[in-house]
Amino acid sequence: MYESLSIDRELTLLDLLDRILDKGDITLSVADVDLVYLGLRLRLTSSSRQPDV
Amino acid sequence: MQTITYDDAARAYYVYGVVAGPAVALPDVHGIDQRVPLSAIAEGGLMALVSPVDPADFAPDLIEERLADLTWLEPRARAHQEVLSRVAAAVAPLRFGTIFLDADGVRAMLRENGPLFRAALARLEGRREWGVKIVVNPRRLTDHLIETSPQVRSLIVQRDRMASGATYLFQKKIDMLLLDLARRQVEACVAASHARLSILSAAVAGGAAAQRQDDGNELIFKGAYLVAEDQLAVFMAEVESLDAQFVGFSFALTGPWPAYSFAVAPVEDAAYV
């Protein structure tokens, strides 16, 4: 058999960012900073109190 | 260890997620700011997992640059994950970067989204999120199709009987057929896998993907499944069974994750924007 099932308990950074920054059908790559930024910006600007810095 | 204090003006609250509190024990873990431990803000039978952060760290005019900097992003992303994965109870995770300027803001968020959080937590109780990725190795799949498709084998036999100068166009025909068979097999693998894993899950997210990897293989599917703890062994066995059945495809299971793909997104739905 060519394949073997792997269970990854060590989370790759890409998998992690994919989940915590933006869920759904957008696939992030680490270089996709626009998408990464969008995920966070949506949260910051739609929160009632944006940090006033 | 350095001791820091935030005065009220400089303190904001980073919110990791929400649990059905206040009886849930907090794990002994540091926050996004590694110098401060995780704490909690309770309201109306819910508890937000929080830690103070300096709002300047997430300043809007700097955040784009910081998110592009993995040396900034990675420890914070991992801290976010660590907090959520260490909580022993069901937790509704919030997206990375959810920040309120004061504790009242956190309480208001809990109040106004109480029904959403309670519904989500009831759904997540006793269940965990697992990720399944399917990768196809095009060469192995093609080899397998050549071995198993009578149509392809018949064409190959015909080709081998031809004079060498005449085989070029005929080979094109075989290649086109192989491509078409491979595409169908990818579709069949994704459809069968998603259907069989969905039956064993309380909720599903994600789906077909198309992403060429550096090694020449292609990611064709990325799914998230909310699996009850007492179904987990069956779910894992089903992934193994699919992996054995579909030659040329590799299945990878990741998890358990905090239920990132099945949590609520309270802020978008709330009226206090």
Coordinates of C-alpha atoms in Angstrom, one line a residue:
Chain A
M1 CA 0.0 0.0 0.0
Y2 CA 1.3 3.4 -0.9
E3 CA -0.4 5.5 1.7
S4 CA -0.6 5.4 5.4
L5 CA -3.0 7.3 7.6
S6 CA -1.4 10.0 9.7
I7 CA -2.8 11.6 12.7
D8 CA -1.2 15.0 13.3
R9 CA -1.4 16.1 16.9
E10 CA 1.3 18.6 16.3
L11 CA -0.5 21.4 14.5
T12 CA 1.2 23.1 11.6
L13 CA 1.3 26.9 11.7
L14 CA -0.6 27.1 8.5
D15 CA -3.4 24.8 9.7
L16 CA -3.6 26.9 12.9
L17 CA -3.8 30.2 11.1
D18 CA -6.3 28.8 8.7
R19 CA -8.6 28.1 11.6
I20 CA -8.1 30.9 14.0
L21 CA -7.9 33.7 11.5
D22 CA -10.5 32.8 9.0
K23 CA -12.8 29.9 8.7
G24 CA -14.9 28.8 5.8
D25 CA -13.8 28.2 2.3
I26 CA -11.0 30.7 2.1
T27 CA -7.7 28.9 2.0
L28 CA -4.9 30.9 3.5
S29 CA -1.3 30.6 2.7
V30 CA 1.2 32.2 4.9
A31 CA 2.0 34.7 2.2
D32 CA -1.7 35.8 1.9
V33 CA -1.3 38.6 4.3
D34 CA -4.3 40.5 2.8
L35 CA -6.6 37.7 3.8
V36 CA -4.9 37.3 7.2
Y37 CA -5.3 41.0 7.8
L38 CA -8.9 41.0 6.6
G39 CA -9.8 38.3 9.2
L40 CA -8.5 40.4 12.0
R41 CA -9.6 43.7 10.7
L42 CA -13.2 42.5 10.4
R43 CA -13.1 41.6 14.0
L44 CA -11.5 44.8 15.2
T45 CA -13.7 47.2 13.2
S46 CA -16.9 45.3 13.9
S47 CA -16.2 45.2 17.6
S48 CA -17.9 48.1 19.4
R49 CA -14.7 49.5 20.9
Q50 CA -11.8 49.6 18.6
P51 CA -8.6 50.3 20.5
D52 CA -8.1 54.0 20.4
V53 CA -4.4 54.3 20.0
Chain B
M1 CA 10.3 37.2 35.9
Q2 CA 9.3 40.7 35.0
T3 CA 6.2 41.9 36.7
I4 CA 4.1 44.3 34.7
T5 CA 1.1 46.3 35.6
Y6 CA -1.4 47.8 33.2
D7 CA -3.0 51.0 34.2
D8 CA -6.7 51.2 33.2
A9 CA -6.0 53.4 30.2
A10 CA -3.5 50.9 28.7
R11 CA -5.4 47.7 29.4
A12 CA -7.5 45.9 26.8
Y13 CA -9.0 42.4 27.1
Y14 CA -8.2 39.8 24.5
V15 CA -11.0 37.2 24.4
Y16 CA -10.1 33.6 23.5
G17 CA -13.5 32.0 23.8
V18 CA -16.5 31.5 26.0
V19 CA -17.5 28.6 28.3
A20 CA -20.5 27.9 30.4
G21 CA -19.3 29.3 33.6
P22 CA -18.5 30.3 36.2
A23 CA -17.7 26.8 37.5
V24 CA -15.3 25.9 34.7
A25 CA -11.7 25.6 36.1
L26 CA -9.2 27.9 34.3
P27 CA -6.1 26.1 33.0
D28 CA -2.8 27.3 34.3
V29 CA -1.6 28.9 31.1
H30 CA -0.3 32.3 30.0
G31 CA -2.1 34.6 27.6
I32 CA -1.1 36.2 24.3
D33 CA 1.0 38.5 26.5
Q34 CA 3.2 35.8 28.0
R35 CA 3.8 37.8 31.2
V36 CA 0.2 37.5 32.4
P37 CA -1.9 34.4 33.1
L38 CA -5.3 33.5 31.7
S39 CA -8.2 35.0 33.6
A40 CA -12.0 35.2 33.1
I41 CA -14.9 37.6 33.0
A42 CA -18.3 36.1 33.9
E43 CA -21.7 37.4 33.0
G44 CA -25.2 35.7 33.0
G45 CA -24.0 32.1 33.4
L46 CA -21.3 32.5 30.8
M47 CA -17.6 33.1 31.2
A48 CA -15.2 34.7 28.8
L49 CA -11.7 33.5 28.8
V50 CA -9.6 36.6 28.7
S51 CA -6.2 38.1 29.4
P52 CA -5.1 41.7 29.4
V53 CA -3.1 42.9 26.5
D54 CA -1.7 46.3 25.6
P55 CA -3.9 47.6 22.9
A56 CA -0.9 49.3 21.3
D57 CA 0.2 45.7 20.5
F58 CA -2.8 45.4 18.1
A59 CA -2.9 49.0 17.0
P60 CA -4.8 49.3 13.7
D61 CA -2.1 51.2 11.9
L62 CA 0.5 48.6 12.8
I63 CA -1.5 45.4 12.6
E64 CA -1.1 44.7 8.9
E65 CA 2.7 44.8 9.2
R66 CA 2.6 42.6 12.3
L67 CA 0.3 40.0 10.8
A68 CA 2.8 39.7 7.9
D69 CA 5.6 39.1 10.4
L70 CA 5.5 35.4 11.5
T71 CA 7.9 36.2 14.4
W72 CA 5.1 38.4 15.8
L73 CA 2.2 36.3 14.7
E74 CA 3.2 32.7 15.5
P75 CA 3.7 33.0 19.3
R76 CA 0.4 34.8 19.5
A77 CA -1.5 32.3 17.3
R78 CA 0.0 29.5 19.3
A79 CA -0.9 31.1 22.6
H80 CA -4.5 31.5 21.4
Q81 CA -4.6 27.8 20.4
E82 CA -2.9 26.7 23.7
V83 CA -5.5 28.5 25.9
L84 CA -8.4 27.0 24.0
S85 CA -7.0 23.5 23.8
R86 CA -6.2 23.4 27.6
V87 CA -9.8 24.2 28.7
A88 CA -11.3 21.0 30.0
A89 CA -14.9 22.0 29.2
A90 CA -16.8 22.7 26.0
V91 CA -15.6 26.1 24.7
A92 CA -16.9 28.4 21.9
P93 CA -13.7 29.8 20.4
L94 CA -13.6 33.3 19.1
R95 CA -11.5 34.4 16.2
F96 CA -7.9 35.5 16.7
G97 CA -7.7 39.2 17.5
T98 CA -11.0 39.6 19.4
I99 CA -10.2 42.5 21.7
F100 CA -12.3 44.7 24.0
L101 CA -11.1 47.9 25.5
D102 CA -12.5 47.2 29.0
A103 CA -14.3 44.5 31.0
D104 CA -17.7 46.1 30.5
G105 CA -17.3 45.6 26.8
V106 CA -16.7 41.9 27.4
R107 CA -19.7 41.6 29.7
A108 CA -21.9 43.4 27.1
M109 CA -20.7 41.0 24.4
L110 CA -21.6 38.0 26.7
R111 CA -25.1 39.5 27.5
E112 CA -26.0 40.4 24.0
N113 CA -24.9 37.1 22.5
G114 CA -26.0 34.9 25.5
P115 CA -28.5 32.7 23.5
L116 CA -26.0 32.2 20.7
F117 CA -23.3 31.1 23.1
R118 CA -25.5 28.8 25.1
A119 CA -26.8 27.2 21.9
A120 CA -23.3 26.7 20.6
L121 CA -22.0 25.3 23.9
A122 CA -24.9 22.8 24.1
R123 CA -24.0 21.7 20.5
L124 CA -20.3 21.4 21.3
E125 CA -20.6 19.6 24.6
G126 CA -18.9 16.2 24.4
R127 CA -17.8 16.8 20.8
R128 CA -14.5 17.8 19.3
E129 CA -13.5 19.2 15.9
W130 CA -11.3 17.0 13.7
G131 CA -9.8 18.0 10.4
V132 CA -9.5 15.6 7.4
K133 CA -7.3 16.4 4.5
I134 CA -7.0 14.4 1.3
V135 CA -4.0 14.7 -1.0
V136 CA -3.7 13.0 -4.3
N137 CA -0.4 11.8 -5.7
P138 CA -1.1 12.1 -9.5
R139 CA 1.6 9.6 -10.5
R140 CA 0.4 6.9 -8.2
L141 CA -3.2 7.5 -9.2
T142 CA -2.2 7.2 -12.9
D143 CA -0.3 4.0 -12.2
H144 CA -3.3 2.6 -10.4
L145 CA -5.7 3.6 -13.3
I146 CA -3.4 1.9 -15.8
E147 CA -3.4 -1.3 -13.7
T148 CA -7.1 -1.3 -13.2
S149 CA -8.9 0.2 -16.1
P150 CA -9.7 -2.3 -18.9
Q151 CA -10.2 0.6 -21.3
V152 CA -6.7 2.0 -20.7
R153 CA -5.1 -1.5 -20.9
S154 CA -6.8 -2.2 -24.2
L155 CA -5.6 1.1 -25.6
I156 CA -2.0 0.3 -24.4
V157 CA -2.1 -3.1 -26.1
Q158 CA -3.2 -1.5 -29.3
R159 CA -0.5 1.2 -29.0
D160 CA 2.2 -1.4 -28.5
R161 CA 1.2 -3.2 -31.8
M162 CA 1.6 0.0 -33.8
A163 CA 4.7 1.1 -35.7
S164 CA 6.7 3.5 -33.6
G165 CA 6.1 6.5 -35.8
A166 CA 2.3 6.2 -35.4
T167 CA 2.0 6.1 -31.7
Y168 CA 2.2 9.8 -30.9
L169 CA -1.4 10.7 -31.5
F170 CA -2.6 7.5 -30.0
Q171 CA -0.6 8.2 -26.8
K172 CA -2.3 11.6 -26.6
K173 CA -5.6 9.7 -26.6
I174 CA -4.5 7.5 -23.8
D175 CA -3.2 10.5 -21.8
M176 CA -6.5 12.3 -22.3
L177 CA -8.4 9.2 -21.1
L178 CA -6.2 8.9 -18.0
L179 CA -6.7 12.6 -17.2
D180 CA -10.4 12.1 -17.4
L181 CA -10.4 9.0 -15.3
A182 CA -8.2 10.7 -12.7
R183 CA -10.6 13.6 -12.5
R184 CA -13.5 11.3 -12.0
Q185 CA -11.7 9.3 -9.4
V186 CA -10.8 12.5 -7.5
E187 CA -14.5 13.5 -7.5
A188 CA -15.6 10.0 -6.4
C189 CA -13.0 10.0 -3.6
V190 CA -14.1 13.4 -2.3
A191 CA -17.8 12.6 -2.5
A192 CA -17.6 9.2 -0.9
S193 CA -15.3 10.4 1.9
H194 CA -17.4 13.4 2.8
A195 CA -20.6 11.4 2.7
R196 CA -19.2 8.6 4.9
L197 CA -17.6 10.9 7.4
S198 CA -20.6 13.2 7.6
I199 CA -22.8 10.4 8.7
L200 CA -20.5 10.0 11.7
S201 CA -20.5 13.7 12.6
A202 CA -22.8 16.1 14.3
A203 CA -21.8 18.9 12.0
V204 CA -19.5 19.4 9.0
A205 CA -17.6 22.2 7.3
G206 CA -15.2 22.7 4.5
G207 CA -15.1 20.7 1.3
A208 CA -13.3 20.2 -2.0
A209 CA -10.1 22.1 -2.5
A210 CA -7.5 22.4 -5.3
Q211 CA -4.1 23.3 -4.1
R212 CA -0.9 22.2 -5.7
Q213 CA 1.8 21.4 -3.1
D214 CA 5.5 21.8 -3.3
D215 CA 6.0 18.0 -3.6
G216 CA 3.8 17.9 -6.8
N217 CA 0.9 16.3 -5.0
E218 CA -2.4 18.1 -4.8
L219 CA -4.6 18.9 -1.9
I220 CA -8.1 18.0 -3.1
F221 CA -10.2 18.1 0.1
K222 CA -10.1 19.9 3.4
G223 CA -13.0 19.1 5.8
A224 CA -13.8 19.7 9.4
Y225 CA -16.0 17.4 11.4
L226 CA -17.6 17.8 14.8
V227 CA -17.4 14.3 16.2
A228 CA -18.9 13.0 19.5
E229 CA -16.3 11.5 21.8
D230 CA -18.1 8.1 21.8
Q231 CA -18.0 8.1 17.9
L232 CA -14.4 8.9 17.6
A233 CA -13.1 5.4 17.3
V234 CA -15.6 4.7 14.6
F235 CA -14.8 7.9 12.8
M236 CA -11.0 7.2 12.9
A237 CA -11.6 3.6 11.6
E238 CA -13.7 5.1 8.7
V239 CA -10.8 7.4 7.7
E240 CA -8.5 4.5 7.7
S241 CA -10.9 2.5 5.6
L242 CA -11.2 5.3 3.1
D243 CA -7.4 5.6 3.0
A244 CA -7.0 1.9 2.2
Q245 CA -9.8 2.0 -0.4
F246 CA -8.7 4.9 -2.5
V247 CA -5.3 4.0 -4.0
G248 CA -3.2 7.1 -4.9
F249 CA -4.8 9.2 -2.2
S250 CA -3.5 10.0 1.3
F251 CA -5.7 10.9 4.2
A252 CA -4.5 13.0 7.1
L253 CA -6.4 13.5 10.3
T254 CA -5.7 16.5 12.5
G255 CA -7.0 17.2 15.9
P256 CA -8.7 17.4 18.2
W257 CA -9.2 21.1 17.6
P258 CA -11.1 23.6 19.6
A259 CA -14.3 23.9 17.6
Y260 CA -13.1 26.7 15.4
S261 CA -15.2 25.7 12.4
F262 CA -18.4 25.2 14.5
A263 CA -18.4 28.2 16.8
V264 CA -20.5 31.3 16.6
A265 CA -19.4 34.6 15.1
P266 CA -21.3 36.8 17.6
V267 CA -20.0 40.2 16.6
E268 CA -21.2 40.1 13.0
D269 CA -24.7 39.3 14.2
A270 CA -24.8 41.7 17.1
A271 CA -26.6 45.0 17.1
Y272 CA -24.0 46.9 19.1
V273 CA -21.5 47.4 16.2

